[in-house]
Coordinates of C-alpha atoms in Angstrom, one line a residue:
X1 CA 17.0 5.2 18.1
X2 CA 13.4 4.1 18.2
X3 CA 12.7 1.4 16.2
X4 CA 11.0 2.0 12.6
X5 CA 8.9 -0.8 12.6
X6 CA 7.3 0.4 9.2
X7 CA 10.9 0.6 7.3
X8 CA 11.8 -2.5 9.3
X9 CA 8.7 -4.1 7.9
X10 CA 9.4 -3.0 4.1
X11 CA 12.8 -4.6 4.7
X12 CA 11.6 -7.4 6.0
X13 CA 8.9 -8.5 3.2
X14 CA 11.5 -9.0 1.0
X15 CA 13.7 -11.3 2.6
X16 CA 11.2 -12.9 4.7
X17 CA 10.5 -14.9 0.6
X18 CA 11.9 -18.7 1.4
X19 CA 9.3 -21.0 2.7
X20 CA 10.2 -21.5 6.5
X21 CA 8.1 -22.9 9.7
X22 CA 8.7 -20.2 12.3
X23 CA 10.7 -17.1 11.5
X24 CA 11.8 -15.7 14.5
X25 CA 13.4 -12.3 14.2
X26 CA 15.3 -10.5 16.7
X27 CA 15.8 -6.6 15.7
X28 CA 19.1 -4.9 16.7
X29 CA 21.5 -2.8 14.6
X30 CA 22.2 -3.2 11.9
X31 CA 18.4 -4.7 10.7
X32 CA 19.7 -5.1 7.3
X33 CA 22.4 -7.7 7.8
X34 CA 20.9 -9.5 9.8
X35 CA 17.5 -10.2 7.9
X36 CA 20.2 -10.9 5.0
X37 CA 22.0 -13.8 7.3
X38 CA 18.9 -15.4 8.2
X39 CA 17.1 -15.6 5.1
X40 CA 19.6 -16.2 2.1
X41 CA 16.8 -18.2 -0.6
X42 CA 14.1 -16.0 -2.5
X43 CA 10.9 -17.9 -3.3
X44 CA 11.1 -20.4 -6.3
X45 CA 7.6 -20.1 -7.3
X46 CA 4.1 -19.5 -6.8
X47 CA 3.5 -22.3 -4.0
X48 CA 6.4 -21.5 -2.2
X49 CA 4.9 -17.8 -1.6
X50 CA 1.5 -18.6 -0.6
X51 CA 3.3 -21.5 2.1
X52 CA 5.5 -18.9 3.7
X53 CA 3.0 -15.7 3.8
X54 CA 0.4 -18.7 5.3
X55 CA 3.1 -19.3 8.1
X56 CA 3.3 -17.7 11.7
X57 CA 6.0 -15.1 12.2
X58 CA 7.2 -13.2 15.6
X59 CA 9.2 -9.9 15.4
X60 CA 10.9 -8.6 18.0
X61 CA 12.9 -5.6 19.1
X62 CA 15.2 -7.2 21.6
X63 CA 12.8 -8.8 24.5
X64 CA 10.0 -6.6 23.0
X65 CA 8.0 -8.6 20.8
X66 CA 6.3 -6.3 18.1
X67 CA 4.1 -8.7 16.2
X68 CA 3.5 -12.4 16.7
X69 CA 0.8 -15.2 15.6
X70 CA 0.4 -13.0 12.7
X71 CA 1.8 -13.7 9.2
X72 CA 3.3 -11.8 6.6
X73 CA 0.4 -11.5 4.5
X74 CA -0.8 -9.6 7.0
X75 CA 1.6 -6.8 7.1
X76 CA 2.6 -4.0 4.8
X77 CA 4.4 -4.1 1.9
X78 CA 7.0 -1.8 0.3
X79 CA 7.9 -1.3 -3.1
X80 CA 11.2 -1.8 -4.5
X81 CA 12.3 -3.2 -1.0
X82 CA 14.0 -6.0 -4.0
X83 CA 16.5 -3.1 -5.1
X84 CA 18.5 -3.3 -1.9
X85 CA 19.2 -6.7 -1.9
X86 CA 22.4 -7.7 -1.0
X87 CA 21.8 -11.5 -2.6
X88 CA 24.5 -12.7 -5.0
X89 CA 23.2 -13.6 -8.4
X90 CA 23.6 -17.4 -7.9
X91 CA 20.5 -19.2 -6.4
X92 CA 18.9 -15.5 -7.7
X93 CA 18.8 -14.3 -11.0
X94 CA 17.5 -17.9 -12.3
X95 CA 14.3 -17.5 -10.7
X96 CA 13.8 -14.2 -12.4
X97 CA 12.9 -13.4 -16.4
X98 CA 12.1 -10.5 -18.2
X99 CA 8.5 -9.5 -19.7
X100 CA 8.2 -7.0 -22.6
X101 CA 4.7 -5.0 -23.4
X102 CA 3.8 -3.5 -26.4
X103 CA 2.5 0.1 -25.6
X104 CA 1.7 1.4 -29.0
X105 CA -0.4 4.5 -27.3
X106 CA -1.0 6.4 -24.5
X107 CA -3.6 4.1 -22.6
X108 CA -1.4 0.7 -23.0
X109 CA 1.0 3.1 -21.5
X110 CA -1.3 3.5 -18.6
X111 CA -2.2 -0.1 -18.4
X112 CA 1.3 -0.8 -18.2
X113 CA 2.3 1.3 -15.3
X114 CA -1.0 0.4 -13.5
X115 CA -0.1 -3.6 -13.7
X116 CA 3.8 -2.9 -12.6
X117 CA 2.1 -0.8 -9.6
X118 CA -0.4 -3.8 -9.3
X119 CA 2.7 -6.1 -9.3
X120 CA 4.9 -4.3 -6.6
X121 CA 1.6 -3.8 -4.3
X122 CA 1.6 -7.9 -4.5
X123 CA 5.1 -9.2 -5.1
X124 CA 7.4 -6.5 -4.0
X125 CA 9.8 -7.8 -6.6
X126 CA 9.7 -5.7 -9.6
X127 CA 12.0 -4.2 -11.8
X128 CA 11.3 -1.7 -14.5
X129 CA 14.3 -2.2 -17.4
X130 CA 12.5 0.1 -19.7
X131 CA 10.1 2.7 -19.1
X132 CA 7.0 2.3 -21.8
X133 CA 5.9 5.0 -23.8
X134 CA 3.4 4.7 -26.8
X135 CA 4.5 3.4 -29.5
X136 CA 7.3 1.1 -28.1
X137 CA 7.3 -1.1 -24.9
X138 CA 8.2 -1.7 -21.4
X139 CA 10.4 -4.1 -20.3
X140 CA 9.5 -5.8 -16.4
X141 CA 11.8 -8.1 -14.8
X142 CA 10.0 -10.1 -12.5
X143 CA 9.8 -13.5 -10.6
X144 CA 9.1 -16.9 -13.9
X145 CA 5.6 -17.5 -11.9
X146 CA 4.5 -13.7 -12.4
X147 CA 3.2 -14.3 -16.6
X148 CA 1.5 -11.0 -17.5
X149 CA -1.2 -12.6 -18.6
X150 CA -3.8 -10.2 -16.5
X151 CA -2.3 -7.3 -17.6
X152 CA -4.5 -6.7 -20.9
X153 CA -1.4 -5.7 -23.4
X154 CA 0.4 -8.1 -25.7
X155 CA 3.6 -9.0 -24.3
X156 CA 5.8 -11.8 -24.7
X157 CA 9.1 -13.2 -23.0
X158 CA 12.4 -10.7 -23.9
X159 CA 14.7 -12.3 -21.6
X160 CA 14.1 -16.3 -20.3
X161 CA 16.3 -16.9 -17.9
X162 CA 18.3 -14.2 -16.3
X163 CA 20.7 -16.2 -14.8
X164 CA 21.5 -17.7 -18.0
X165 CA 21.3 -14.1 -19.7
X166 CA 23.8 -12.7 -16.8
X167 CA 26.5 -16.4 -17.2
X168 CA 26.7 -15.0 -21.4
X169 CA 27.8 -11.7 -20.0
X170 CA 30.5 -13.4 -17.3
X171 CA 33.4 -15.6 -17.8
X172 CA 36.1 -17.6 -15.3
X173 CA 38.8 -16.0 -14.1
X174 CA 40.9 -18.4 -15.7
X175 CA 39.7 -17.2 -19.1
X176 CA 39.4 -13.7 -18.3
X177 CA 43.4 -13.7 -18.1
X178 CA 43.4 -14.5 -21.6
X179 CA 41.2 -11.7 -22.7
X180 CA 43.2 -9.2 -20.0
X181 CA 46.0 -7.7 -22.3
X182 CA 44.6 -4.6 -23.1
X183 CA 47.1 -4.8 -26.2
X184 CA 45.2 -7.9 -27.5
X185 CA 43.5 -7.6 -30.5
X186 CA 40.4 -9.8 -28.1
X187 CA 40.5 -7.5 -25.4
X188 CA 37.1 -6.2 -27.1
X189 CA 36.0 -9.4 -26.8
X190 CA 35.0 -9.3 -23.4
X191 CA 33.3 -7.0 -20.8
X192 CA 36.3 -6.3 -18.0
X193 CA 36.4 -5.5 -14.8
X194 CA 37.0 -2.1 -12.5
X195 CA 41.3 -3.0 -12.3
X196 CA 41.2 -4.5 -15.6
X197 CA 39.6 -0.9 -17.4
X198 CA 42.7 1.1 -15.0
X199 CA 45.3 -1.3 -16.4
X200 CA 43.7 -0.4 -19.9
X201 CA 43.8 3.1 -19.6
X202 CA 47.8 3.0 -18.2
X203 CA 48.4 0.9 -21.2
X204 CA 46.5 3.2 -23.5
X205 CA 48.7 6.0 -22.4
X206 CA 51.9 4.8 -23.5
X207 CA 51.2 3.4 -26.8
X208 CA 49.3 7.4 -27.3
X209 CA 52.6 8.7 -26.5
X210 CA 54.3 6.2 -29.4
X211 CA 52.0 7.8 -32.0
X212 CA 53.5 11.3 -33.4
X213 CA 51.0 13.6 -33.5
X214 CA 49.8 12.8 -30.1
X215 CA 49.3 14.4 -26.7
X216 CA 47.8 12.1 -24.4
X217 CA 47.3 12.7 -20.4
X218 CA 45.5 11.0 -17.5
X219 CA 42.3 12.8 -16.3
X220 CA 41.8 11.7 -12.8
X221 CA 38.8 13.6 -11.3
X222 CA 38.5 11.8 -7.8
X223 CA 37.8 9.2 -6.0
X224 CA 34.7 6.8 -5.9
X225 CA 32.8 6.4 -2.2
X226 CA 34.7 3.0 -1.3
X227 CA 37.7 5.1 -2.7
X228 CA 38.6 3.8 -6.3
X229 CA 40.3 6.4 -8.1
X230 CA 37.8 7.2 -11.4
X231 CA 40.2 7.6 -14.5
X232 CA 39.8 8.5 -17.6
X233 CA 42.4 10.0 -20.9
X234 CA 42.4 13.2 -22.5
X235 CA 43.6 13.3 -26.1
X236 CA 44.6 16.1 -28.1
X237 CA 47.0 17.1 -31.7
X238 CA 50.8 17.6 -30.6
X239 CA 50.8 20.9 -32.6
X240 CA 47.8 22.3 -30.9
X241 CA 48.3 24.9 -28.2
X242 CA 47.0 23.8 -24.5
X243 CA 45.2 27.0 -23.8
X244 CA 41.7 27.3 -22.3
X245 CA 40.2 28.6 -25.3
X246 CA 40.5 25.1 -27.3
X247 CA 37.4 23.2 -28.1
X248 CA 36.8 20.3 -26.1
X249 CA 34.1 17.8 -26.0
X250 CA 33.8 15.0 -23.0
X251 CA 32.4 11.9 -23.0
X252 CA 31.2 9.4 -20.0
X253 CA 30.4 6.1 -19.6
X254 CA 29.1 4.2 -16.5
X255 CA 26.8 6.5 -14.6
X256 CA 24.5 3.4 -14.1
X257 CA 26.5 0.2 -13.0
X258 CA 24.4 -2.1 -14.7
X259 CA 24.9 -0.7 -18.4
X260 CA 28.2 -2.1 -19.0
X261 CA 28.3 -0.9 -23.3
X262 CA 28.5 2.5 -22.1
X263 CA 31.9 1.7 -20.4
X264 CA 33.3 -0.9 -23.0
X265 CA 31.9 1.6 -25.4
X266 CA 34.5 4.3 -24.3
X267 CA 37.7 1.9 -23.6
X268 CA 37.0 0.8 -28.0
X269 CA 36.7 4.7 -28.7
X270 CA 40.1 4.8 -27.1
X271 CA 41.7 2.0 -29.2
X272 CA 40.0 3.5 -32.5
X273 CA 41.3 6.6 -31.9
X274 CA 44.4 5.0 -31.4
X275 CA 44.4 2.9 -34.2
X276 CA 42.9 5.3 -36.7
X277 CA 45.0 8.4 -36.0
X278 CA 47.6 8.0 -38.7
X279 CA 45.8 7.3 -41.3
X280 CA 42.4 8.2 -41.0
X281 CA 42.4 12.3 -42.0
X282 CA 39.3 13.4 -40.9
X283 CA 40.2 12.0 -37.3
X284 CA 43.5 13.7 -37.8
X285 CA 41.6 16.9 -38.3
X286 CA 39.1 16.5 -35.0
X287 CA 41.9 15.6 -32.7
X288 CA 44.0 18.1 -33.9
X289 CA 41.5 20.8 -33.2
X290 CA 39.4 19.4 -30.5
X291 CA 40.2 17.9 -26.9
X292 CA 38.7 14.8 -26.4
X293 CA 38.3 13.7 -22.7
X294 CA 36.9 10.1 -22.1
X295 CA 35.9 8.9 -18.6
X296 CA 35.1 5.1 -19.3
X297 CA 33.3 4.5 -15.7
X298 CA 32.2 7.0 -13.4
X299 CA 30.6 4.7 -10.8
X300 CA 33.2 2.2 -10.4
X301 CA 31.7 1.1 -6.8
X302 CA 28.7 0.3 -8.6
X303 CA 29.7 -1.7 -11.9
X304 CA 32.0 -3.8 -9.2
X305 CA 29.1 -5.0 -7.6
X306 CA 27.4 -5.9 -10.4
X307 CA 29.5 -9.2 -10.3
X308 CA 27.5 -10.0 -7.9
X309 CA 24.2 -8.2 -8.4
X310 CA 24.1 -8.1 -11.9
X311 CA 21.3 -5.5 -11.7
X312 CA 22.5 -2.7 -9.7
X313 CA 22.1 0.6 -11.2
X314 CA 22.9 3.4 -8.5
X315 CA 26.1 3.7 -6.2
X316 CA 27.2 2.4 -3.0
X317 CA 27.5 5.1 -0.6
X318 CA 25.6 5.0 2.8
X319 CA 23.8 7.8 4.2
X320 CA 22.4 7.3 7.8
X321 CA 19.4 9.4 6.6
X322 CA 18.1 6.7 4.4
X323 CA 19.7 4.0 6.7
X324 CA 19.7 0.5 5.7
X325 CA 19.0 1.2 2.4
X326 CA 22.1 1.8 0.3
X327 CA 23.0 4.2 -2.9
X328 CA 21.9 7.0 -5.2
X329 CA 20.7 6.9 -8.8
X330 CA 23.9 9.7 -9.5
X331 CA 21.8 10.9 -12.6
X332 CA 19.0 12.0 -10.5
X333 CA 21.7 13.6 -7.8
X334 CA 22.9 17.2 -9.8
X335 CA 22.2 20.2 -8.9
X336 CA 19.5 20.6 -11.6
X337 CA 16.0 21.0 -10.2
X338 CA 17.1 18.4 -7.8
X339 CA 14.1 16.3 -6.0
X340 CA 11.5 17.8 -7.8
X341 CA 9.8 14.3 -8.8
X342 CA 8.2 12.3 -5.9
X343 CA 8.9 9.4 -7.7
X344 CA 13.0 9.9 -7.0
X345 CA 12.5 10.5 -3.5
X346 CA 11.9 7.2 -1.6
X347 CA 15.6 5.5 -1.0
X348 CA 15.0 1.8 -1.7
X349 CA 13.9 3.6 -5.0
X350 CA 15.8 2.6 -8.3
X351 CA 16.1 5.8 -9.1
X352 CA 16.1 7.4 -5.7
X353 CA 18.0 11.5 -5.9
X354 CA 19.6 11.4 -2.7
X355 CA 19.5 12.4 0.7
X356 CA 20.9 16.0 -1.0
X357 CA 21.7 17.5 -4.4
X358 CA 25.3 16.9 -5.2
X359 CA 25.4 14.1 -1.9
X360 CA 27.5 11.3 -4.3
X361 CA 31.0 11.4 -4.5
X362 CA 30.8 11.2 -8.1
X363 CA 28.4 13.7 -9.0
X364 CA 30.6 15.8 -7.1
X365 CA 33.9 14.4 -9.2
X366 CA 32.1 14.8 -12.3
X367 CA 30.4 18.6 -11.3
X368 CA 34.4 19.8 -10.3
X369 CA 35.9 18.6 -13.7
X370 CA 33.4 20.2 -15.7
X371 CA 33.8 23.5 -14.3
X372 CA 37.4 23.2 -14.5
X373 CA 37.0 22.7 -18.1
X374 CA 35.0 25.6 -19.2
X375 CA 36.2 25.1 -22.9
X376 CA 33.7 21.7 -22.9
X377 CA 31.5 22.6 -26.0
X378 CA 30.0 19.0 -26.2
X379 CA 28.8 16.2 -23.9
X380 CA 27.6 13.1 -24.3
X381 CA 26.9 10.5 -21.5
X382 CA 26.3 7.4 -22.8
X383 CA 24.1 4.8 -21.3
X384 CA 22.0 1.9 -22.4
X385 CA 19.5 0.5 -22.9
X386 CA 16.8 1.9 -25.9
X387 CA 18.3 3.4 -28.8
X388 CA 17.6 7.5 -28.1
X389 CA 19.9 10.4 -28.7
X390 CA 18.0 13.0 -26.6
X391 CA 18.7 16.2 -24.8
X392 CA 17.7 19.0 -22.3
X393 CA 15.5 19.4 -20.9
X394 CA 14.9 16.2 -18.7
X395 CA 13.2 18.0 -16.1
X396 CA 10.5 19.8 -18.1
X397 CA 8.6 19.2 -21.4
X398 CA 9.2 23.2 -22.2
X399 CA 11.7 23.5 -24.7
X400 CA 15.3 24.9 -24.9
X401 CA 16.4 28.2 -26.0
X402 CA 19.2 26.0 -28.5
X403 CA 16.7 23.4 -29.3
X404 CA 16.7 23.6 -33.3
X405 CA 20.5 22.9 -32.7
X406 CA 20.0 20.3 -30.7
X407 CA 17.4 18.5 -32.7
X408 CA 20.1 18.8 -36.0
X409 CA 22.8 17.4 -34.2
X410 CA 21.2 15.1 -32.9
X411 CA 19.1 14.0 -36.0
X412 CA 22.8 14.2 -37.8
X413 CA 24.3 11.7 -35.3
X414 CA 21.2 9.7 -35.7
X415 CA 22.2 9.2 -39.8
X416 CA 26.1 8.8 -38.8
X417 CA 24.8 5.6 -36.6
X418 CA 22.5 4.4 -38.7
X419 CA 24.7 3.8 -41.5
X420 CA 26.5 1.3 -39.7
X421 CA 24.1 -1.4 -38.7
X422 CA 20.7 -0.1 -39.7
X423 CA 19.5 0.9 -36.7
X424 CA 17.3 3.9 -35.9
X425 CA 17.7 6.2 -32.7
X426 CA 14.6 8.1 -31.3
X427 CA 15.4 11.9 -31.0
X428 CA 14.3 14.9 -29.3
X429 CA 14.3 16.4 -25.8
X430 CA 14.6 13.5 -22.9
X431 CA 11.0 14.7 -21.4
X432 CA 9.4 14.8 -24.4
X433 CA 11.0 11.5 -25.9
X434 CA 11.0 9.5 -23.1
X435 CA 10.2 10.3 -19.2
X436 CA 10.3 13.6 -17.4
X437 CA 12.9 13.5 -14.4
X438 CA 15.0 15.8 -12.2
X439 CA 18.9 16.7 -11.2
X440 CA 20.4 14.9 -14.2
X441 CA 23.4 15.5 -15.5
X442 CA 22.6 16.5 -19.2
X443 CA 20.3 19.5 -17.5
X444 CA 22.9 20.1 -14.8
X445 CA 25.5 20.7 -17.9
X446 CA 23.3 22.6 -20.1
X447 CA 22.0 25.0 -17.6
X448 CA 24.8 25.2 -15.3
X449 CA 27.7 24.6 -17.0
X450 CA 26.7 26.5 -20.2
X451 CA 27.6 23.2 -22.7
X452 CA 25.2 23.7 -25.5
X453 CA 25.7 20.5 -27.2
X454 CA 24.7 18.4 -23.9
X455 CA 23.3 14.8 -25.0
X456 CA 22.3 11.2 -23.6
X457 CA 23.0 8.5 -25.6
X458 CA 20.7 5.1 -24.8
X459 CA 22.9 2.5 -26.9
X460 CA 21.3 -0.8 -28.3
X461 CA 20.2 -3.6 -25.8
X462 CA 16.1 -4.6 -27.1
X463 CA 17.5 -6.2 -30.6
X464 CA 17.3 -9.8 -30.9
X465 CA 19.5 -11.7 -28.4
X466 CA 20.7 -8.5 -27.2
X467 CA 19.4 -9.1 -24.0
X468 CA 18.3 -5.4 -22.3
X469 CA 21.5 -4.6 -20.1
X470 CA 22.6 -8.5 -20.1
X471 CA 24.0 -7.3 -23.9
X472 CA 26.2 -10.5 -24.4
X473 CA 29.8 -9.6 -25.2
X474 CA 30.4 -10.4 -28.7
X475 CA 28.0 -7.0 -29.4
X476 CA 30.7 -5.1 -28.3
X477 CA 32.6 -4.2 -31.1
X478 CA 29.2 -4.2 -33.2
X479 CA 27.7 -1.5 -31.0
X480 CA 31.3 0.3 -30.3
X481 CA 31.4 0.8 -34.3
X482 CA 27.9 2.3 -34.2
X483 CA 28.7 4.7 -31.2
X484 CA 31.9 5.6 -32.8
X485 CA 30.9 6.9 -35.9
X486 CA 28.0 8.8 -33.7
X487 CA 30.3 10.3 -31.7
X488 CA 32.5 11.4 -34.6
X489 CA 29.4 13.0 -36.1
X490 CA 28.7 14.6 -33.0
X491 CA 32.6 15.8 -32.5
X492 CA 32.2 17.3 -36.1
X493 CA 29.4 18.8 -35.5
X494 CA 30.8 20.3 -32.2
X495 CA 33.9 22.1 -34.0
X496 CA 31.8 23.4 -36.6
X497 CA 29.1 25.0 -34.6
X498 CA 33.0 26.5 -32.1
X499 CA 34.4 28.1 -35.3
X500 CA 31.4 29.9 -35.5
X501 CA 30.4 28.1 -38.9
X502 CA 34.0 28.3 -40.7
X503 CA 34.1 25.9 -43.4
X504 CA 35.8 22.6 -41.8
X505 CA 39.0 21.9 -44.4
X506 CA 38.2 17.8 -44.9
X507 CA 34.8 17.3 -47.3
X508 CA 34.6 13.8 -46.9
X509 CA 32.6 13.6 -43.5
X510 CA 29.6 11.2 -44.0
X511 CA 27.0 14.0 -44.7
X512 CA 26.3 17.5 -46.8
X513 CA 27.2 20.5 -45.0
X514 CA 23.8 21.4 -45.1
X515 CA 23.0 19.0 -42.7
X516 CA 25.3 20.4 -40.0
X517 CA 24.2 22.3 -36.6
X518 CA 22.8 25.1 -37.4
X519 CA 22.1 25.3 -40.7
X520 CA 18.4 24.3 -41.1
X521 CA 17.1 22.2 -38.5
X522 CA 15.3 19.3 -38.9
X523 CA 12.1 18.1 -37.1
X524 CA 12.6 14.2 -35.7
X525 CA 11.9 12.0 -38.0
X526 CA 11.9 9.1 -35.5

């Protein structure tokens, strides 16, 4: 194929960042690794930049030499070229920290995206954790010599040292094995890995089965690109009947690989379900009329490589089309208004949409269960990080035909959480709440599949030594309590709003039956 030198050269500026003499590159398939095998060191600071794009560089495409006495200064750069690098974090993530900017309107907002834009046209490095919109902040990682200093906004430091941030979040192997037994009462104690979370869920199964009342199966809706099984466990009462007419409601965890309390998040719901079950009546009552199905992590291929790239959001598939860049954002991929943002539509993008709608295998995993399951009355995928509960549409600031409900049961799992730690979750539709984007799932559900009560979850990750998605691991339990009583709320609020507003036999939920779906909706009061 002829060569494309401008990809090649987006490729390029990003590993061409250690301080060398002569860098003589010979192009042949496959660019990628071989950039990656010559150039293993990114730029420790300032100095080491200026020295290297000051230096003479020679490209060549086999004996044809494409550029020489230049130097790299003088080519192109790419943005996001950083997002495809195949670096571990060691010798990486130490060089990096994270900046956060106070955007309490809409022109800080606008400063704020003009500086990252500034940033990526000079460094190439940049990584947006959090989006800004007025009234909260943005959160850059970015290389220690880059301060924010010209950007005009107040900011400070949110995250020093990411390699120290990402060493909180990982342990030896050695004391992993002690944290492994997914009957321990410290297996909460510690984010797990992809065999780790199956061993888990095998375990889970049988000790379900020990506990009358009880119906518990394995969902297994596919396989993941580098073909790991994605698992997850449906739960329902013993003296229910298994018809399609029952209520259900599903939840997800893991879209993103990086946001690792969404998927230790669902593997807790699973042991408080467990261990509440017999005596907790309330529960008794949801599981014996609703189906819950959990899926812990749907992009297993990605979360695995996050021991090495801690940062990693999207998945791992390859597409020649977008050849050598590598994965898909999988909630920009459904078939939802897919690709309508030109934002999602360059590959080395963080949040590129794919080659085509429905191209990952587990959008495609995810899309076939749901449809098999046309008794799914709820959703929730939960992600981090942010603190939102928000909801269709994503793709449009117009607003949904069931949006009152949505705004009440959203508002209502906003109380549920908030009574457990104090903290306050931004409601309302995703577009109007936070950004506007396309082919996400919550849409896909809502306007495809039909499941009114479709919802995205942003769990905690900007409090104090929480860290962003470096959430250190004894937060775990704190935030799995939170989400838990959320998604309880939410469950309720589900049933009630299936049984066509039948009085639910158990009083004691956490709030007045006034404040259920449906019955007078709320504006956001967040």
């Amino acid at each position: 194929q002829p060569l494309d030198k401008s990809r090649f050269i987006s490729v390029a500026s990003h590993y061409l960042d250690s301080p060398i003499q002569n860098a003589r590159i010979n192009i042949s398939q496959p660019i990628y690794s071989q950039i990656v095998n010559l150039l293993k060191h990114s730029c420790q600071n300032e100095k080491d930049l200026k020295t290297l794009r000051d230096h003479p560089i020679i490209i060549r495409h086999g004996d044809h030499v494409i550029a020489q006495d230049t130097t790299l200064a003088d080519l192109p750069t790419s943005r996001n070229v950083f997002l495809n690098t195949e670096l571990s974090h060691e010798g990486f993530s130490k060089h990096y920290h994270v900046l956060r900017f106070h955007t309490p309107d809409s022109e800080s907002v606008a400063k704020f995206n003009s500086w990252v834009g500034k940033q990526r046209d000079l460094h190439g490095d940049v990584d947006v954790w959090h989006d800004a919109i007025p009234g909260r902040m943005g959160d850059v990682r970015v290389k220690k010599y880059i301060s924010g200093h010209d950007s005009g906004l107040h900011h400070e430091v949110f995250v020093d040292c990411l390699q120290k941030a990402l060493d909180s979040s990982l342990i030896s192997s050695e004391v992993s094995n002690r944290f492994a037994n997914p009957s321990s009462n410290i297996y909460h104690s510690h984010f797990h890995n992809y065999d780790e979370i199956n061993n888990f869920l095998d375990q889970k199964i049988l000790e379900f089965r020990s506990v009358p009342g009880i119906l518990a199966d394995i969902i297994d809706i596919g396989t993941s690109y580098e073909n790991r099984p994605v698992r997850g466990i449906r739960i329902r009462g013993a003296g229910s009947q298994d018809d399609r007419n029952r209520p259900a409601i599903l939840w997800t965890g893991g879209m993103h690989a990086r946001e690792w309390i969404g998927t230790s998040s669902m593997t807790y719901f699973l042991d408080k379900i467990l261990n509440g079950y017999s005596t907790d009546k309330k529960l008794q009552y949801l599981i014996n009329n609703l189906d819950f199905h959990i899926i812990p992590l749907l992009n297993p291929d990605g979360y695995e490589y996050t021991r090495i790239n801690r940062t990693w959001r999207k998945t791992r598939s390859k597409h020649p089309q977008i050849a050598p860049f590598i994965g898909v954002d999988p909630n920009r991929n459904f078939e939802s208004h897919w690709a309508e943002s030109q934002q999602q539509s360059h590959p080395q993008s963080d949040d590129y949409c794919g080659p085509f709608a429905g191209s990952e295998k587990i959008v495609q995993n995810l899309s076939n269960y749901m449809k098999s399951q046309p008794n799914i009355n709820g959703f929730i995928d939960w992600h981090s990080y942010g603190q939102y509960i928000i909801f269709p549409y994503a793709f449009k600031k117009e607003r949904a035909s069931d949006y009152d409900d949505l705004l009440s049961i959203a508002n209502s799992q906003n109380r549920a959480m908030n009574s457990v730690n104090g903290r306050n979750y931004r409601v309302g539709s995703i577009a109007e709440t936070l950004y506007s984007c396309s082919g996400s799932v919550v849409d896909w559900a809502y306007d495809k599949q039909h499941v009114k009560f479709s919802l995205c979850v942003e769990l905690p990750g900007m409090g104090k030594g929480m860290q962003g998605f470096m959430i250190p691991p004894d937060h775990i339990t704190e935030v799995g309590d939170e989400a838990f009583t959320g998604g309880l709320d939410f469950a309720r609020n589900v049933l009630y709003d299936a049984l066509k507003h039948k009085p639910i036999p158990i009083r004691s939920f956490a709030y007045p039956r006034n404040d259920i779906c449906g019955l007078h909706p709320q504006s956001s009061n967040t």
